[in-house]
mmCIF file with all atom_site columns, C-alpha atoms in Angstrom:
data_model
loop_
_atom_site.group_PDB
_atom_site.id
_atom_site.type_symbol
_atom_site.label_atom_id
_atom_site.label_alt_id
_atom_site.label_comp_id
_atom_site.label_asym_id
_atom_site.label_entity_id
_atom_site.label_seq_id
_atom_site.pdbx_PDB_ins_code
_atom_site.Cartn_x
_atom_site.Cartn_y
_atom_site.Cartn_z
_atom_site.occupancy
_atom_site.B_iso_or_equiv
_atom_site.pdbx_formal_charge
_atom_site.auth_seq_id
_atom_site.auth_comp_id
_atom_site.auth_asym_id
_atom_site.auth_atom_id
_atom_site.pdbx_PDB_model_num
ATOM 1   C CA . MET A 1 1   ? -3.648  -4.457  -14.217 1.00 63.00 ? 1   MET A CA 1
ATOM 2   C CA . ASP A 1 2   ? -4.706  -1.010  -13.542 1.00 77.00 ? 2   ASP A CA 1
ATOM 3   C CA . ASP A 1 3   ? -5.578  0.323   -10.308 1.00 81.00 ? 3   ASP A CA 1
ATOM 4   C CA . THR A 1 4   ? -9.381  0.522   -10.778 1.00 85.00 ? 4   THR A CA 1
ATOM 5   C CA . VAL A 1 5   ? -9.205  -3.447  -11.250 1.00 85.00 ? 5   VAL A CA 1
ATOM 6   C CA . ILE A 1 6   ? -7.330  -3.857  -8.246  1.00 88.00 ? 6   ILE A CA 1
ATOM 7   C CA . GLN A 1 7   ? -9.432  -1.433  -6.245  1.00 89.00 ? 7   GLN A CA 1
ATOM 8   C CA . ARG A 1 8   ? -12.776 -3.520  -7.320  1.00 89.00 ? 8   ARG A CA 1
ATOM 9   C CA . ILE A 1 9   ? -10.952 -6.816  -6.358  1.00 91.00 ? 9   ILE A CA 1
ATOM 10  C CA . LEU A 1 10  ? -9.991  -5.639  -2.749  1.00 90.00 ? 10  LEU A CA 1
ATOM 11  C CA . LYS A 1 11  ? -13.579 -4.241  -2.427  1.00 90.00 ? 11  LYS A CA 1
ATOM 12  C CA . ASN A 1 12  ? -15.215 -7.254  -3.363  1.00 92.00 ? 12  ASN A CA 1
ATOM 13  C CA . PRO A 1 13  ? -17.036 -9.296  -0.520  1.00 93.00 ? 13  PRO A CA 1
ATOM 14  C CA . GLN A 1 14  ? -16.070 -12.603 -2.392  1.00 93.00 ? 14  GLN A CA 1
ATOM 15  C CA . TYR A 1 15  ? -12.239 -11.706 -2.335  1.00 93.00 ? 15  TYR A CA 1
ATOM 16  C CA . GLN A 1 16  ? -12.552 -10.849 1.232   1.00 94.00 ? 16  GLN A CA 1
ATOM 17  C CA . GLU A 1 17  ? -14.205 -14.523 1.943   1.00 94.00 ? 17  GLU A CA 1
ATOM 18  C CA . LEU A 1 18  ? -11.718 -16.083 -0.186  1.00 95.00 ? 18  LEU A CA 1
ATOM 19  C CA . LYS A 1 19  ? -8.578  -14.502 1.851   1.00 95.00 ? 19  LYS A CA 1
ATOM 20  C CA . ALA A 1 20  ? -10.624 -15.180 5.133   1.00 96.00 ? 20  ALA A CA 1
ATOM 21  C CA . LYS A 1 21  ? -11.168 -18.939 4.176   1.00 96.00 ? 21  LYS A CA 1
ATOM 22  C CA . ARG A 1 22  ? -7.730  -19.552 2.536   1.00 96.00 ? 22  ARG A CA 1
ATOM 23  C CA . SER A 1 23  ? -6.024  -17.984 5.474   1.00 96.00 ? 23  SER A CA 1
ATOM 24  C CA . ARG A 1 24  ? -7.690  -19.659 8.271   1.00 97.00 ? 24  ARG A CA 1
ATOM 25  C CA . PHE A 1 25  ? -7.638  -23.248 6.419   1.00 97.00 ? 25  PHE A CA 1
ATOM 26  C CA . GLY A 1 26  ? -3.744  -22.547 6.091   1.00 96.00 ? 26  GLY A CA 1
ATOM 27  C CA . TRP A 1 27  ? -3.465  -21.804 9.705   1.00 97.00 ? 27  TRP A CA 1
ATOM 28  C CA . TRP A 1 28  ? -5.327  -24.781 10.778  1.00 97.00 ? 28  TRP A CA 1
ATOM 29  C CA . LEU A 1 29  ? -3.279  -27.367 8.541   1.00 97.00 ? 29  LEU A CA 1
ATOM 30  C CA . THR A 1 30  ? 0.211   -25.410 9.950   1.00 97.00 ? 30  THR A CA 1
ATOM 31  C CA . LEU A 1 31  ? -1.031  -25.981 13.506  1.00 98.00 ? 31  LEU A CA 1
ATOM 32  C CA . ALA A 1 32  ? -1.941  -29.789 12.594  1.00 97.00 ? 32  ALA A CA 1
ATOM 33  C CA . MET A 1 33  ? 1.684   -30.109 11.030  1.00 97.00 ? 33  MET A CA 1
ATOM 34  C CA . MET A 1 34  ? 3.416   -28.466 13.761  1.00 97.00 ? 34  MET A CA 1
ATOM 35  C CA . VAL A 1 35  ? 1.950   -30.481 16.368  1.00 98.00 ? 35  VAL A CA 1
ATOM 36  C CA . VAL A 1 36  ? 2.951   -33.678 14.377  1.00 98.00 ? 36  VAL A CA 1
ATOM 37  C CA . TYR A 1 37  ? 6.335   -32.550 13.813  1.00 97.00 ? 37  TYR A CA 1
ATOM 38  C CA . TYR A 1 38  ? 7.258   -31.247 17.158  1.00 97.00 ? 38  TYR A CA 1
ATOM 39  C CA . GLY A 1 39  ? 5.390   -34.126 18.665  1.00 97.00 ? 39  GLY A CA 1
ATOM 40  C CA . PHE A 1 40  ? 7.878   -36.400 16.859  1.00 96.00 ? 40  PHE A CA 1
ATOM 41  C CA . ILE A 1 41  ? 10.894  -34.037 17.893  1.00 97.00 ? 41  ILE A CA 1
ATOM 42  C CA . LEU A 1 42  ? 9.771   -34.440 21.395  1.00 96.00 ? 42  LEU A CA 1
ATOM 43  C CA . LEU A 1 43  ? 9.578   -37.900 21.201  1.00 95.00 ? 43  LEU A CA 1
ATOM 44  C CA . VAL A 1 44  ? 13.100  -38.136 20.053  1.00 95.00 ? 44  VAL A CA 1
ATOM 45  C CA . ALA A 1 45  ? 14.166  -35.826 22.748  1.00 96.00 ? 45  ALA A CA 1
ATOM 46  C CA . PHE A 1 46  ? 12.535  -37.176 25.875  1.00 96.00 ? 46  PHE A CA 1
ATOM 47  C CA . ASN A 1 47  ? 11.356  -40.927 24.990  1.00 94.00 ? 47  ASN A CA 1
ATOM 48  C CA . LYS A 1 48  ? 14.103  -42.545 23.220  1.00 92.00 ? 48  LYS A CA 1
ATOM 49  C CA . GLU A 1 49  ? 12.926  -45.796 24.876  1.00 94.00 ? 49  GLU A CA 1
ATOM 50  C CA . PHE A 1 50  ? 9.898   -45.632 23.104  1.00 94.00 ? 50  PHE A CA 1
ATOM 51  C CA . LEU A 1 51  ? 11.214  -44.890 19.585  1.00 93.00 ? 51  LEU A CA 1
ATOM 52  C CA . SER A 1 52  ? 14.054  -47.504 20.299  1.00 93.00 ? 52  SER A CA 1
ATOM 53  C CA . GLN A 1 53  ? 11.584  -50.676 20.967  1.00 94.00 ? 53  GLN A CA 1
ATOM 54  C CA . LYS A 1 54  ? 12.202  -53.259 18.354  1.00 94.00 ? 54  LYS A CA 1
ATOM 55  C CA . LEU A 1 55  ? 9.518   -54.703 16.169  1.00 92.00 ? 55  LEU A CA 1
ATOM 56  C CA . GLY A 1 56  ? 9.447   -58.158 15.984  1.00 88.00 ? 56  GLY A CA 1
ATOM 57  C CA . ASP A 1 57  ? 12.911  -59.980 15.820  1.00 90.00 ? 57  ASP A CA 1
ATOM 58  C CA . GLY A 1 58  ? 14.350  -57.920 13.259  1.00 89.00 ? 58  GLY A CA 1
ATOM 59  C CA . VAL A 1 59  ? 16.113  -54.722 13.451  1.00 92.00 ? 59  VAL A CA 1
ATOM 60  C CA . MET A 1 60  ? 13.286  -52.154 12.791  1.00 94.00 ? 60  MET A CA 1
ATOM 61  C CA . THR A 1 61  ? 12.567  -50.008 15.772  1.00 95.00 ? 61  THR A CA 1
ATOM 62  C CA . MET A 1 62  ? 9.379   -48.154 16.530  1.00 95.00 ? 62  MET A CA 1
ATOM 63  C CA . GLY A 1 63  ? 11.079  -44.893 15.003  1.00 95.00 ? 63  GLY A CA 1
ATOM 64  C CA . ILE A 1 64  ? 10.937  -46.039 11.598  1.00 95.00 ? 64  ILE A CA 1
ATOM 65  C CA . PRO A 1 65  ? 7.254   -46.074 11.377  1.00 96.00 ? 65  PRO A CA 1
ATOM 66  C CA . VAL A 1 66  ? 6.652   -43.074 13.537  1.00 96.00 ? 66  VAL A CA 1
ATOM 67  C CA . GLY A 1 67  ? 8.758   -41.171 11.303  1.00 96.00 ? 67  GLY A CA 1
ATOM 68  C CA . PHE A 1 68  ? 7.224   -42.584 7.958   1.00 97.00 ? 68  PHE A CA 1
ATOM 69  C CA . GLY A 1 69  ? 4.081   -41.588 9.772   1.00 97.00 ? 69  GLY A CA 1
ATOM 70  C CA . VAL A 1 70  ? 5.048   -38.093 9.859   1.00 97.00 ? 70  VAL A CA 1
ATOM 71  C CA . ILE A 1 71  ? 5.952   -37.787 6.190   1.00 98.00 ? 71  ILE A CA 1
ATOM 72  C CA . LEU A 1 72  ? 2.853   -39.552 5.252   1.00 98.00 ? 72  LEU A CA 1
ATOM 73  C CA . PHE A 1 73  ? 1.078   -37.058 7.342   1.00 98.00 ? 73  PHE A CA 1
ATOM 74  C CA . THR A 1 74  ? 2.704   -34.172 5.344   1.00 97.00 ? 74  THR A CA 1
ATOM 75  C CA . ILE A 1 75  ? 1.879   -35.821 2.164   1.00 98.00 ? 75  ILE A CA 1
ATOM 76  C CA . VAL A 1 76  ? -1.898  -35.973 3.046   1.00 97.00 ? 76  VAL A CA 1
ATOM 77  C CA . ILE A 1 77  ? -2.374  -32.697 4.423   1.00 97.00 ? 77  ILE A CA 1
ATOM 78  C CA . THR A 1 78  ? -0.817  -31.374 1.477   1.00 97.00 ? 78  THR A CA 1
ATOM 79  C CA . ALA A 1 79  ? -3.382  -33.439 -0.681  1.00 97.00 ? 79  ALA A CA 1
ATOM 80  C CA . ILE A 1 80  ? -5.942  -31.999 1.279   1.00 97.00 ? 80  ILE A CA 1
ATOM 81  C CA . TYR A 1 81  ? -5.143  -28.495 0.698   1.00 96.00 ? 81  TYR A CA 1
ATOM 82  C CA . VAL A 1 82  ? -4.627  -29.050 -2.981  1.00 97.00 ? 82  VAL A CA 1
ATOM 83  C CA . LYS A 1 83  ? -8.009  -30.717 -3.094  1.00 97.00 ? 83  LYS A CA 1
ATOM 84  C CA . ARG A 1 84  ? -9.753  -27.697 -1.464  1.00 96.00 ? 84  ARG A CA 1
ATOM 85  C CA . ALA A 1 85  ? -7.472  -25.126 -3.298  1.00 95.00 ? 85  ALA A CA 1
ATOM 86  C CA . ASN A 1 86  ? -8.603  -26.858 -6.831  1.00 96.00 ? 86  ASN A CA 1
ATOM 87  C CA . THR A 1 87  ? -12.178 -26.667 -6.001  1.00 93.00 ? 87  THR A CA 1
ATOM 88  C CA . GLU A 1 88  ? -13.593 -24.140 -3.412  1.00 94.00 ? 88  GLU A CA 1
ATOM 89  C CA . PHE A 1 89  ? -10.781 -21.479 -3.724  1.00 94.00 ? 89  PHE A CA 1
ATOM 90  C CA . ASP A 1 90  ? -10.407 -21.913 -7.426  1.00 94.00 ? 90  ASP A CA 1
ATOM 91  C CA . ASP A 1 91  ? -14.221 -21.465 -7.886  1.00 93.00 ? 91  ASP A CA 1
ATOM 92  C CA . LEU A 1 92  ? -13.990 -18.203 -5.610  1.00 93.00 ? 92  LEU A CA 1
ATOM 93  C CA . SER A 1 93  ? -11.039 -16.668 -7.447  1.00 93.00 ? 93  SER A CA 1
ATOM 94  C CA . ASN A 1 94  ? -12.764 -17.142 -10.592 1.00 92.00 ? 94  ASN A CA 1
ATOM 95  C CA . GLU A 1 95  ? -16.094 -15.355 -9.169  1.00 93.00 ? 95  GLU A CA 1
ATOM 96  C CA . VAL A 1 96  ? -13.816 -12.374 -7.977  1.00 92.00 ? 96  VAL A CA 1
ATOM 97  C CA . ILE A 1 97  ? -12.120 -12.197 -11.429 1.00 90.00 ? 97  ILE A CA 1
ATOM 98  C CA . LYS A 1 98  ? -15.197 -12.271 -13.388 1.00 90.00 ? 98  LYS A CA 1
ATOM 99  C CA . ALA A 1 99  ? -16.727 -9.575  -11.039 1.00 90.00 ? 99  ALA A CA 1
ATOM 100 C CA . ALA A 1 100 ? -13.673 -7.510  -11.425 1.00 86.00 ? 100 ALA A CA 1
ATOM 101 C CA . TYR A 1 101 ? -13.702 -7.121  -15.135 1.00 84.00 ? 101 TYR A CA 1
ATOM 102 C CA . LYS A 1 102 ? -17.507 -6.618  -15.480 1.00 76.00 ? 102 LYS A CA 1
#
């Protein structure tokens, strides 16, 4: 890529919009993941009684479904990001590329 194309991309308002939206969305997802993950870690550290409660008559404790929930949450927010990246972010990227090579 030559410098003129790079400069056209950097000056493109749609590129600036893409960068801002993607960054803002990424930070929100990061914050959500940190709250869930560190919330789980804090439960392990400070509320072992809650996590060690048995569910029913078996050997499963509350910690198993809560830990599984953390993993499931990670999968869900990854899917949310991929869906948005494949639609909105890809559309904006394609518009920037078209404008850069005109």
